[in-house]
PDB file of C-alpha atoms in Angstrom:
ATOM      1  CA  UNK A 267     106.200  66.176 103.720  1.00 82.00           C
ATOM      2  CA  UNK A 268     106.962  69.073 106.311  1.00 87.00           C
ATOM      3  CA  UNK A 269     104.492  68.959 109.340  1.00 92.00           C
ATOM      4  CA  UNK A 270     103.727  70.950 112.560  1.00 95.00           C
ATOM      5  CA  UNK A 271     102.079  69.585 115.795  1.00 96.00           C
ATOM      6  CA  UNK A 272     101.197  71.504 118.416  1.00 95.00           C
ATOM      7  CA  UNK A 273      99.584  70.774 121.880  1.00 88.00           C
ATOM      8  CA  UNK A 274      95.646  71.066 121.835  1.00 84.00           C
ATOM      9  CA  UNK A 275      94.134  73.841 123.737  1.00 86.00           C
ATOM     10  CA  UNK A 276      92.652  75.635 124.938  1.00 94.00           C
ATOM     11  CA  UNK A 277      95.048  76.592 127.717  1.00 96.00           C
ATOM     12  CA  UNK A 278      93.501  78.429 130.496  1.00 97.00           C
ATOM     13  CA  UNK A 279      95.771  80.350 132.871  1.00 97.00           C
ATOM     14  CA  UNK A 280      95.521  82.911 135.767  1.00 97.00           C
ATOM     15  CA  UNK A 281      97.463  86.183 134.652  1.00 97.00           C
ATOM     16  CA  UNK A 282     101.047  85.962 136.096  1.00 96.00           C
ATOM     17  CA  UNK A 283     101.307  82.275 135.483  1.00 97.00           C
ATOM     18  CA  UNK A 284     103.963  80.867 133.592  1.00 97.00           C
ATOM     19  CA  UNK A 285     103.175  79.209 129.664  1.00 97.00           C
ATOM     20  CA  UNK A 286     104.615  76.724 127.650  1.00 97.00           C
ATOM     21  CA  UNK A 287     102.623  75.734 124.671  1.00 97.00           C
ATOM     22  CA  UNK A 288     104.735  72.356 123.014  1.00 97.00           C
ATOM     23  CA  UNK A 289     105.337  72.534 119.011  1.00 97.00           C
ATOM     24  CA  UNK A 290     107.773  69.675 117.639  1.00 97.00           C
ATOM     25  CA  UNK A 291     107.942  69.371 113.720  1.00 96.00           C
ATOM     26  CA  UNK A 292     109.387  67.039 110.693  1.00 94.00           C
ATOM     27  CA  UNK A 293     110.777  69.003 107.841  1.00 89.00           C
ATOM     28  CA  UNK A 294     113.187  68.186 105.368  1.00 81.00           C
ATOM     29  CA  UNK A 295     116.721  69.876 105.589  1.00 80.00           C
ATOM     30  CA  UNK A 296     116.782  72.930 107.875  1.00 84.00           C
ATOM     31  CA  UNK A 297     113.773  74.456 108.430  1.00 90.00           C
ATOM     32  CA  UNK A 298     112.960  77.936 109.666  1.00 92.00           C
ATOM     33  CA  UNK A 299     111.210  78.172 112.570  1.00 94.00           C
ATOM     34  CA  UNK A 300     108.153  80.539 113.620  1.00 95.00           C
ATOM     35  CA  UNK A 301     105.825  81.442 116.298  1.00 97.00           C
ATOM     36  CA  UNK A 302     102.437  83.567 114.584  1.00 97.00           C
ATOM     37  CA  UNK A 303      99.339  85.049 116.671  1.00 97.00           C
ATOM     38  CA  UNK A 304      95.982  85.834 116.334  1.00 95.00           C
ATOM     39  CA  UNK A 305      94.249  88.198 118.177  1.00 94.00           C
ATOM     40  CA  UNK A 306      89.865  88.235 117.796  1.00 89.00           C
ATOM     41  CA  UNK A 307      89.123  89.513 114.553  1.00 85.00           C
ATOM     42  CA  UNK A 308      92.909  90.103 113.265  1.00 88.00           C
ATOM     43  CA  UNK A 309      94.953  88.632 111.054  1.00 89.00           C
ATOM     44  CA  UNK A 310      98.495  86.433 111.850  1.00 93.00           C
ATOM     45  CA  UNK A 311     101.123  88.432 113.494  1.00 94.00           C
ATOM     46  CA  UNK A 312     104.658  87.283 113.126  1.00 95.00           C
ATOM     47  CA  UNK A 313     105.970  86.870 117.097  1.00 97.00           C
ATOM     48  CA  UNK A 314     109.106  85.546 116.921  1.00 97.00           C
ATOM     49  CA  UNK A 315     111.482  83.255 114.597  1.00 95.00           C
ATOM     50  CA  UNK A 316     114.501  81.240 114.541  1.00 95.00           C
ATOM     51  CA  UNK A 317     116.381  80.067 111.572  1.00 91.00           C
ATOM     52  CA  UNK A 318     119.107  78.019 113.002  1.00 91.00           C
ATOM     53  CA  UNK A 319     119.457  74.975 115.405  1.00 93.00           C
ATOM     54  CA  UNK A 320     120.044  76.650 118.996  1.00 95.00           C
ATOM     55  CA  UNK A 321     118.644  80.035 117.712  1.00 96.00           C
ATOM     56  CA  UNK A 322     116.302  81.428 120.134  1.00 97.00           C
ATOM     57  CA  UNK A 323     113.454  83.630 119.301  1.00 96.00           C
ATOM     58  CA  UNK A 324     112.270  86.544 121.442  1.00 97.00           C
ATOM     59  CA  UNK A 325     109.679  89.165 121.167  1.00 97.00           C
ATOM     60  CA  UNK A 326     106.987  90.664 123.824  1.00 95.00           C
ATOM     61  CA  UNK A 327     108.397  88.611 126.978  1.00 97.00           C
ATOM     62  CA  UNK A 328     107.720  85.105 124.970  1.00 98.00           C
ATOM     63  CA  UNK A 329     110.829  83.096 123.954  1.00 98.00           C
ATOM     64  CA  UNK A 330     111.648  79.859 121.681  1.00 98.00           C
ATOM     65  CA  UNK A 331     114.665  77.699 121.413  1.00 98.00           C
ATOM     66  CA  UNK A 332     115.048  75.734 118.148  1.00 97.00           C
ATOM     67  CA  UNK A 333     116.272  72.712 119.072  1.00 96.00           C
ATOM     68  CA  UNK A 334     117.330  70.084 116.485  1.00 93.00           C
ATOM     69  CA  UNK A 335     117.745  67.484 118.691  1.00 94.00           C
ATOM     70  CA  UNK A 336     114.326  67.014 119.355  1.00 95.00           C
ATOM     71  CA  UNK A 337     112.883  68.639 116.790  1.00 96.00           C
ATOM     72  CA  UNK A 338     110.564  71.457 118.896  1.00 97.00           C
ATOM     73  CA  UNK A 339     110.705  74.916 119.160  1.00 98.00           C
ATOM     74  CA  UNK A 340     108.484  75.391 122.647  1.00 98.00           C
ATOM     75  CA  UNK A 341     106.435  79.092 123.374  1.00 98.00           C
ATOM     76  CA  UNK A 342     106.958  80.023 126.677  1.00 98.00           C
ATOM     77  CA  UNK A 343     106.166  83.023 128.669  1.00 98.00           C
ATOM     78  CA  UNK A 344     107.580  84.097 132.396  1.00 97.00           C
ATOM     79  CA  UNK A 345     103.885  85.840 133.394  1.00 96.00           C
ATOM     80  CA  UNK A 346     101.102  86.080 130.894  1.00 97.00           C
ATOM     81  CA  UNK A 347      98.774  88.814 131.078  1.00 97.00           C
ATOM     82  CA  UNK A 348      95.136  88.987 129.775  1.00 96.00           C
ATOM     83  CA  UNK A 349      96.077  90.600 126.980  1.00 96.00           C
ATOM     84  CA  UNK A 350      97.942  87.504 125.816  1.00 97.00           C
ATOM     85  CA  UNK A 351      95.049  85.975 125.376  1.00 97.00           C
ATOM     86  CA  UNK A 352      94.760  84.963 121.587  1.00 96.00           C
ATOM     87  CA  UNK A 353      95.470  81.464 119.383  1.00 96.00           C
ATOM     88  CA  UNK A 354      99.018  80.710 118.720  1.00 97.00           C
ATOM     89  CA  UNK A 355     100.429  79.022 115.807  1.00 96.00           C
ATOM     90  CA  UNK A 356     103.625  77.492 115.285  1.00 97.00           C
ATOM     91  CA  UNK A 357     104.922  77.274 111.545  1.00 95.00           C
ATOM     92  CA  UNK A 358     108.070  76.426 109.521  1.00 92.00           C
ATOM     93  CA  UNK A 359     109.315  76.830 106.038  1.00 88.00           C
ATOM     94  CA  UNK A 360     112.259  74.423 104.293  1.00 78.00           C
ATOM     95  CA  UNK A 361     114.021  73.522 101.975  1.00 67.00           C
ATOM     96  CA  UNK A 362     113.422  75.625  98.507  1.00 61.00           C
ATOM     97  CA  UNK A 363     109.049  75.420  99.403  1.00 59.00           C
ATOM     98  CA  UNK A 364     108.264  78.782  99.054  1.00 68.00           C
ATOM     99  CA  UNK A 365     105.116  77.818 101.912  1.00 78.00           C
ATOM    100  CA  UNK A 366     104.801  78.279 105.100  1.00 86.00           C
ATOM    101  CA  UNK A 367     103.407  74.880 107.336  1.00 90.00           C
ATOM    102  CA  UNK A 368     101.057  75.580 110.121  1.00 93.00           C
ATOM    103  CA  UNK A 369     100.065  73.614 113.268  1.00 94.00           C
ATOM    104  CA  UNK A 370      96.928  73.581 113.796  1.00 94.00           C
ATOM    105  CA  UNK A 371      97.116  76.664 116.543  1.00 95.00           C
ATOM    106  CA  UNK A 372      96.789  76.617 119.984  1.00 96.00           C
ATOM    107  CA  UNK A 373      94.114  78.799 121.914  1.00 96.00           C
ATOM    108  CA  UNK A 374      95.088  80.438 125.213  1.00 97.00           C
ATOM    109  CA  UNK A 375      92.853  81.935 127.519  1.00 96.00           C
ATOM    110  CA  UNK A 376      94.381  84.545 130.871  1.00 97.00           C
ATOM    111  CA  UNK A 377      91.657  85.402 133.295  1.00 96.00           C
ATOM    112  CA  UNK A 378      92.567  87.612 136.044  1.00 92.00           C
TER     113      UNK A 378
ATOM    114  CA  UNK B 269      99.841 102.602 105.748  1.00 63.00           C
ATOM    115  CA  UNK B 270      98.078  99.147 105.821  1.00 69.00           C
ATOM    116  CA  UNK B 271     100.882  96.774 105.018  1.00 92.00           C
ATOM    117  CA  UNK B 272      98.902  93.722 103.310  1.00 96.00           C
ATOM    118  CA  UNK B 273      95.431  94.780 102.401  1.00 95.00           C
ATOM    119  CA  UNK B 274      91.603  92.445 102.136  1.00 96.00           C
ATOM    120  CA  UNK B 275      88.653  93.474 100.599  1.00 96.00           C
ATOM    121  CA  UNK B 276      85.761  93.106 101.847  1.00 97.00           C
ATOM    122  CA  UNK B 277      86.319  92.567 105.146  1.00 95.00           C
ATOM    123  CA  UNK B 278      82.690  90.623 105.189  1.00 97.00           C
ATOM    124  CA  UNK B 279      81.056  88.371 102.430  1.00 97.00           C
ATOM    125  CA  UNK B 280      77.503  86.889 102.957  1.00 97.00           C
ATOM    126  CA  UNK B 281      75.881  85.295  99.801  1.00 97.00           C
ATOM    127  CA  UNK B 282      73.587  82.464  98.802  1.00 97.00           C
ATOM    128  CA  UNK B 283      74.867  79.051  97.367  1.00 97.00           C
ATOM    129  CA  UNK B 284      75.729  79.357  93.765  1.00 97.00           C
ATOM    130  CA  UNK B 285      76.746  82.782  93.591  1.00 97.00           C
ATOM    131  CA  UNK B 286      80.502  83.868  92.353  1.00 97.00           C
ATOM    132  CA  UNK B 287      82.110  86.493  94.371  1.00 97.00           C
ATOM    133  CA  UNK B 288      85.591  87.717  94.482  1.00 97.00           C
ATOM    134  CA  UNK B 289      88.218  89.078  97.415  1.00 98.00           C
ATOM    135  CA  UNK B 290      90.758  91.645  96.698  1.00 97.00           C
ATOM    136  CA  UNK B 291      93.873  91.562  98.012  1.00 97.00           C
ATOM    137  CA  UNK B 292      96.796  94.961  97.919  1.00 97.00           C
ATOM    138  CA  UNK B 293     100.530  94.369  99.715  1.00 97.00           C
ATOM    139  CA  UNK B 294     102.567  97.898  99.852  1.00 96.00           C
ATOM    140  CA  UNK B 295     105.378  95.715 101.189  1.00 94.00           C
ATOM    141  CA  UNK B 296     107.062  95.652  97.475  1.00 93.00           C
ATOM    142  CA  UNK B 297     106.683  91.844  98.449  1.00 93.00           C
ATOM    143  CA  UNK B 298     107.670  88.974  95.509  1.00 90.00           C
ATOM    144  CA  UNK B 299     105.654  86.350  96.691  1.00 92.00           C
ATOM    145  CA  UNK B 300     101.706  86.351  97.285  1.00 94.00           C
ATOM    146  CA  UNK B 301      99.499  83.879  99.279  1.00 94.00           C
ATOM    147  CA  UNK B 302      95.816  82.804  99.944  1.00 95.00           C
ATOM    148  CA  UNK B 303      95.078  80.685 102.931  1.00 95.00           C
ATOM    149  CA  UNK B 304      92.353  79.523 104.184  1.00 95.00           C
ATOM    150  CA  UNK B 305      90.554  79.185 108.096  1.00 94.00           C
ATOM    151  CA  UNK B 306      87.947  76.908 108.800  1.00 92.00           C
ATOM    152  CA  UNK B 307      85.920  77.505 111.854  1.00 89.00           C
ATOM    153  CA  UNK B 308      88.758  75.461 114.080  1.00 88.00           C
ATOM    154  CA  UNK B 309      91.445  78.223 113.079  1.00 89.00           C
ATOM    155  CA  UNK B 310      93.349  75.739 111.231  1.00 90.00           C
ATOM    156  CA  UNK B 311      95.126  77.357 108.171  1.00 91.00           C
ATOM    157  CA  UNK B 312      95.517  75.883 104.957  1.00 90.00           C
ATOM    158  CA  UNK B 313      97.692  76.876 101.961  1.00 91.00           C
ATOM    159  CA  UNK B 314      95.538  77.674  98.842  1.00 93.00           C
ATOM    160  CA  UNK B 315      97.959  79.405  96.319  1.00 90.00           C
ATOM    161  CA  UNK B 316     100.711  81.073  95.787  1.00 90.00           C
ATOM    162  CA  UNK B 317     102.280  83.479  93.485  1.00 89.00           C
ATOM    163  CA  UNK B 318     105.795  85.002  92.708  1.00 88.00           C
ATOM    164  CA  UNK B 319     105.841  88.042  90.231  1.00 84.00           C
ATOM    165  CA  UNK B 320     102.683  87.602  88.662  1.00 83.00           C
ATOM    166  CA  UNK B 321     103.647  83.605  88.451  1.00 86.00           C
ATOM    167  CA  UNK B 322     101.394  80.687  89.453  1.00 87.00           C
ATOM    168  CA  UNK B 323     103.957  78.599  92.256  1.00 85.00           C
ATOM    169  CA  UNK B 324     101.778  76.674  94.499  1.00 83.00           C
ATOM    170  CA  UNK B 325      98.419  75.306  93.751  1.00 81.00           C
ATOM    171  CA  UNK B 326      97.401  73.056  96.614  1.00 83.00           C
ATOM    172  CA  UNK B 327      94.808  70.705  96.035  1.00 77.00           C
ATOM    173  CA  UNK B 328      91.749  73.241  95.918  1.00 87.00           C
ATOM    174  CA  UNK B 329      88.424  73.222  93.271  1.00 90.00           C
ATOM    175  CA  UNK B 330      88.954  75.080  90.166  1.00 91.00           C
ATOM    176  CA  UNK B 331      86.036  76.955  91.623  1.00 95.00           C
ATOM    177  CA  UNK B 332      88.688  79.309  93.031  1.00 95.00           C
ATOM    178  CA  UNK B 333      90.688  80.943  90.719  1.00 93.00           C
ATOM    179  CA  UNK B 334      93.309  83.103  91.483  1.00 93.00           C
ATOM    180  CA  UNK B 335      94.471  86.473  89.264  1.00 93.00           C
ATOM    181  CA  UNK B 336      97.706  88.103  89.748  1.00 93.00           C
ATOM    182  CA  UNK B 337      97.339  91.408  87.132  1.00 92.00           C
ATOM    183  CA  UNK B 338     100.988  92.625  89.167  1.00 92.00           C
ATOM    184  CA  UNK B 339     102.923  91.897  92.105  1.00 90.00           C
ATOM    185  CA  UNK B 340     101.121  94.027  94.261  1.00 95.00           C
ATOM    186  CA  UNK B 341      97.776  92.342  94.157  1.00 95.00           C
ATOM    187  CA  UNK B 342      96.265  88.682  94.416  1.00 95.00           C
ATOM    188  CA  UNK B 343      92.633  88.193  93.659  1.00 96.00           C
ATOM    189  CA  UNK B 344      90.555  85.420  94.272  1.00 96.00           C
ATOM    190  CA  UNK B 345      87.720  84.435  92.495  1.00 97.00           C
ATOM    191  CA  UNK B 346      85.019  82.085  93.223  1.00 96.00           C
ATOM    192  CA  UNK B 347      82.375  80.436  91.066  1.00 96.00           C
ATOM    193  CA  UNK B 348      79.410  78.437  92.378  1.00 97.00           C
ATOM    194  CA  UNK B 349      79.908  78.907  95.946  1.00 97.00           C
ATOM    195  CA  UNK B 350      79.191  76.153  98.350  1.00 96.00           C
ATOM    196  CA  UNK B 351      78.211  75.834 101.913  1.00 96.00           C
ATOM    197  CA  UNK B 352      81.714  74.606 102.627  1.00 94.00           C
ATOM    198  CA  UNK B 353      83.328  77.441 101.462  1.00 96.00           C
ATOM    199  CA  UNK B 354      82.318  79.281 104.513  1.00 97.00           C
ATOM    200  CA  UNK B 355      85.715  80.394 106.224  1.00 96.00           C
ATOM    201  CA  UNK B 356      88.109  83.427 106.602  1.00 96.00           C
ATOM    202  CA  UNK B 357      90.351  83.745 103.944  1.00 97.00           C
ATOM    203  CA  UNK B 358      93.507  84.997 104.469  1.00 96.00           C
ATOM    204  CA  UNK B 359      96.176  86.799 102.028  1.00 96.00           C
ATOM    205  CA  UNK B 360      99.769  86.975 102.675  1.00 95.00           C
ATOM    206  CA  UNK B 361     103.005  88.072 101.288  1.00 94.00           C
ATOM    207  CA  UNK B 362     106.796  87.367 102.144  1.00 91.00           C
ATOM    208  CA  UNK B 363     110.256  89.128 100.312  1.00 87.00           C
ATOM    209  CA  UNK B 364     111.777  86.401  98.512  1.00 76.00           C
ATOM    210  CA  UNK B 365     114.251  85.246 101.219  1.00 76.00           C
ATOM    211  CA  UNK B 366     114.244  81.952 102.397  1.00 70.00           C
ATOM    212  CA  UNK B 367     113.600  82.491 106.133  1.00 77.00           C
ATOM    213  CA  UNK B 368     111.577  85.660 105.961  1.00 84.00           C
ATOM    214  CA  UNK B 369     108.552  85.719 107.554  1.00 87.00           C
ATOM    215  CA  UNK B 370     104.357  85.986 105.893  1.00 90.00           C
ATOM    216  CA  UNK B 371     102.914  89.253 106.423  1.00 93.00           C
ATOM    217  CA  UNK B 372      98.729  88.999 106.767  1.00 94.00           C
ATOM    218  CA  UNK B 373      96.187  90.609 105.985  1.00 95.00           C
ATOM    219  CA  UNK B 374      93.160  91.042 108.523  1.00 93.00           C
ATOM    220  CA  UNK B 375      90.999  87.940 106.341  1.00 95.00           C
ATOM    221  CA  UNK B 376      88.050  88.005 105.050  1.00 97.00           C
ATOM    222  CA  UNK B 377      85.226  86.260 106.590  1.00 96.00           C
ATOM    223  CA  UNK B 378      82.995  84.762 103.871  1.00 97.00           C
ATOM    224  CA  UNK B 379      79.578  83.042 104.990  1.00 97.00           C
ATOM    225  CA  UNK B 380      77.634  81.094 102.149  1.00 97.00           C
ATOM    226  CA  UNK B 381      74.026  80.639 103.343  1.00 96.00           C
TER     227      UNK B 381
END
C-alpha cells in the first residue's frame, strides 16, 4: 500500500537558517504530492502541492520538487523565521483512493 | 466564513459514556473525512464519505459510527468510550478531483478520563 516517511524531529534551528525536512514515499501509479502544517492548536493547512514528476511546489518562501526518480518530495526553506515554527506533514494521494497518506509529521522548532 | 467546521472544540468525559462531534464544510465539498491524532501528531484515516455514501472505513471499532444526513455534514458518534480514545479528531473535506487538496477543520480534542 501507499506510504510516507519522513525524517524524525524535532528540528531545532536559529531563525535565518536554512531547512530541509526529507519525505520519500511508495505509491502506486502517480501520486500527488503534498506538504500540510500545523500550527499549536490549529488544524492542517495545505502549504504546497505537486501533481506531476518535476513539479515543484511553492508557497510562503518553502519549496518542493517531486522527483520520481527517487521517490521524495524534500521541504526546504532559504531562512526560517520563528513563526515557522509548527509540525510538518508530508502526504500523497494515488491512484483512484479517494485518501490522503500521511507521514508521521515532522516538528520544527526556530529560536531567535 | 469558517470553511470546514468542529463541534465542540473540547470533549472531557468519563469511560463508558457516548458522545458525538459535529462536523459543517461550506466548501460545497463531495467528499468528507474523519481522522484521527494521537498524542505523537500522527494522523490516521477513520472514514470517509462521498455524497452522503460510506467510501472508506479503515479498520476502526464499531464504537464509532459515522452519520452523513447531507453532504455538508459528517458526524461522529461514539459509544462506550475508552481511555484510548483520547486524541484530536480531525474532519476534512476535498472537491472530487483527483489531486485536490483536504481542507481541515480546527479538531476536536477529546479526553476520556
Amino acid at each position: 500500500g501507499d506510504s510516507v516517511t519522513q525524517m524524525e524531529g524535532p528540528v531545532t534551528l536559529s531563525e535565518e537558517a536554512f531547512l530541509t525536512i526529507n519525505c520519500t514515499y511508495t505509491a502506486t501509479g502517480y501520486p500527488s504530492l503534498f506538504w500540510y502544517v500545523q500550527y499549536p492548536g490549529e488544524g492542517l493547512q495545505l502549504l504546497l502541492k505537486a501533481t506531476k514528476a518535476d513539479d515543484k511546489g511553492s508557497n510562503k518562501g518553502f519549496e518542493a520538487t517531486y522527483r520520481k526518480e527517487t521517490t521524495s518530495f524534500h521541504l526546504e526553506k532559504g531562512s526560517v523565521q520563528v513563526s515557522d515554527s509548527a509540525v510538518y506533514f508530508c502526504a500523497l494521494t494515488s491512484g483512484t483512493a479517494s485518501k490522503l497518506t500521511f507521514g508521521t509529521g515532522t516538528r520544527l522548532q526556530v529560536t531567535l | 466564513d469558517t470553511a470546514v467546521s468542529q463541534t465542540p472544540k473540547y470533549l472531557v468525559t468519563q469511560m463508558g459514556n457516548d458522545k458525538s462531534i459535529k462536523c459543517e464544510q461550506n466548501l460545497g465539498h463531495d467528499t468528507m473525512y474523519w481522522y484521527k491524532q494521537d498524542s505523537k501528531k500522527f494522523l490516521k484515516i477513520m472514514f470517509s464519505y462521498n455524497n452522503k455514501e460510506l467510501i472508506i472505513n479503515e479498520t476502526v471499532p464499531n464504537r464509532f459510527s459515522p452519520k452523513s444526513p447531507d453532504k455538508a455534514h459528517l458526524n461522529l458518534h461514539i459509544n462506550s468510550l475508552e481511555l484510548g480514545d483520547s486524541a484530536v479528531y480531525f474532519c476534512a473535506s476535498r472537491d472530487g478531483h483527483h489531486n485536490s487538496p483536504l481542507h481541515f477543520g480546527n479538531g476536536t480534542r477529546l479526553t476520556v478520563t
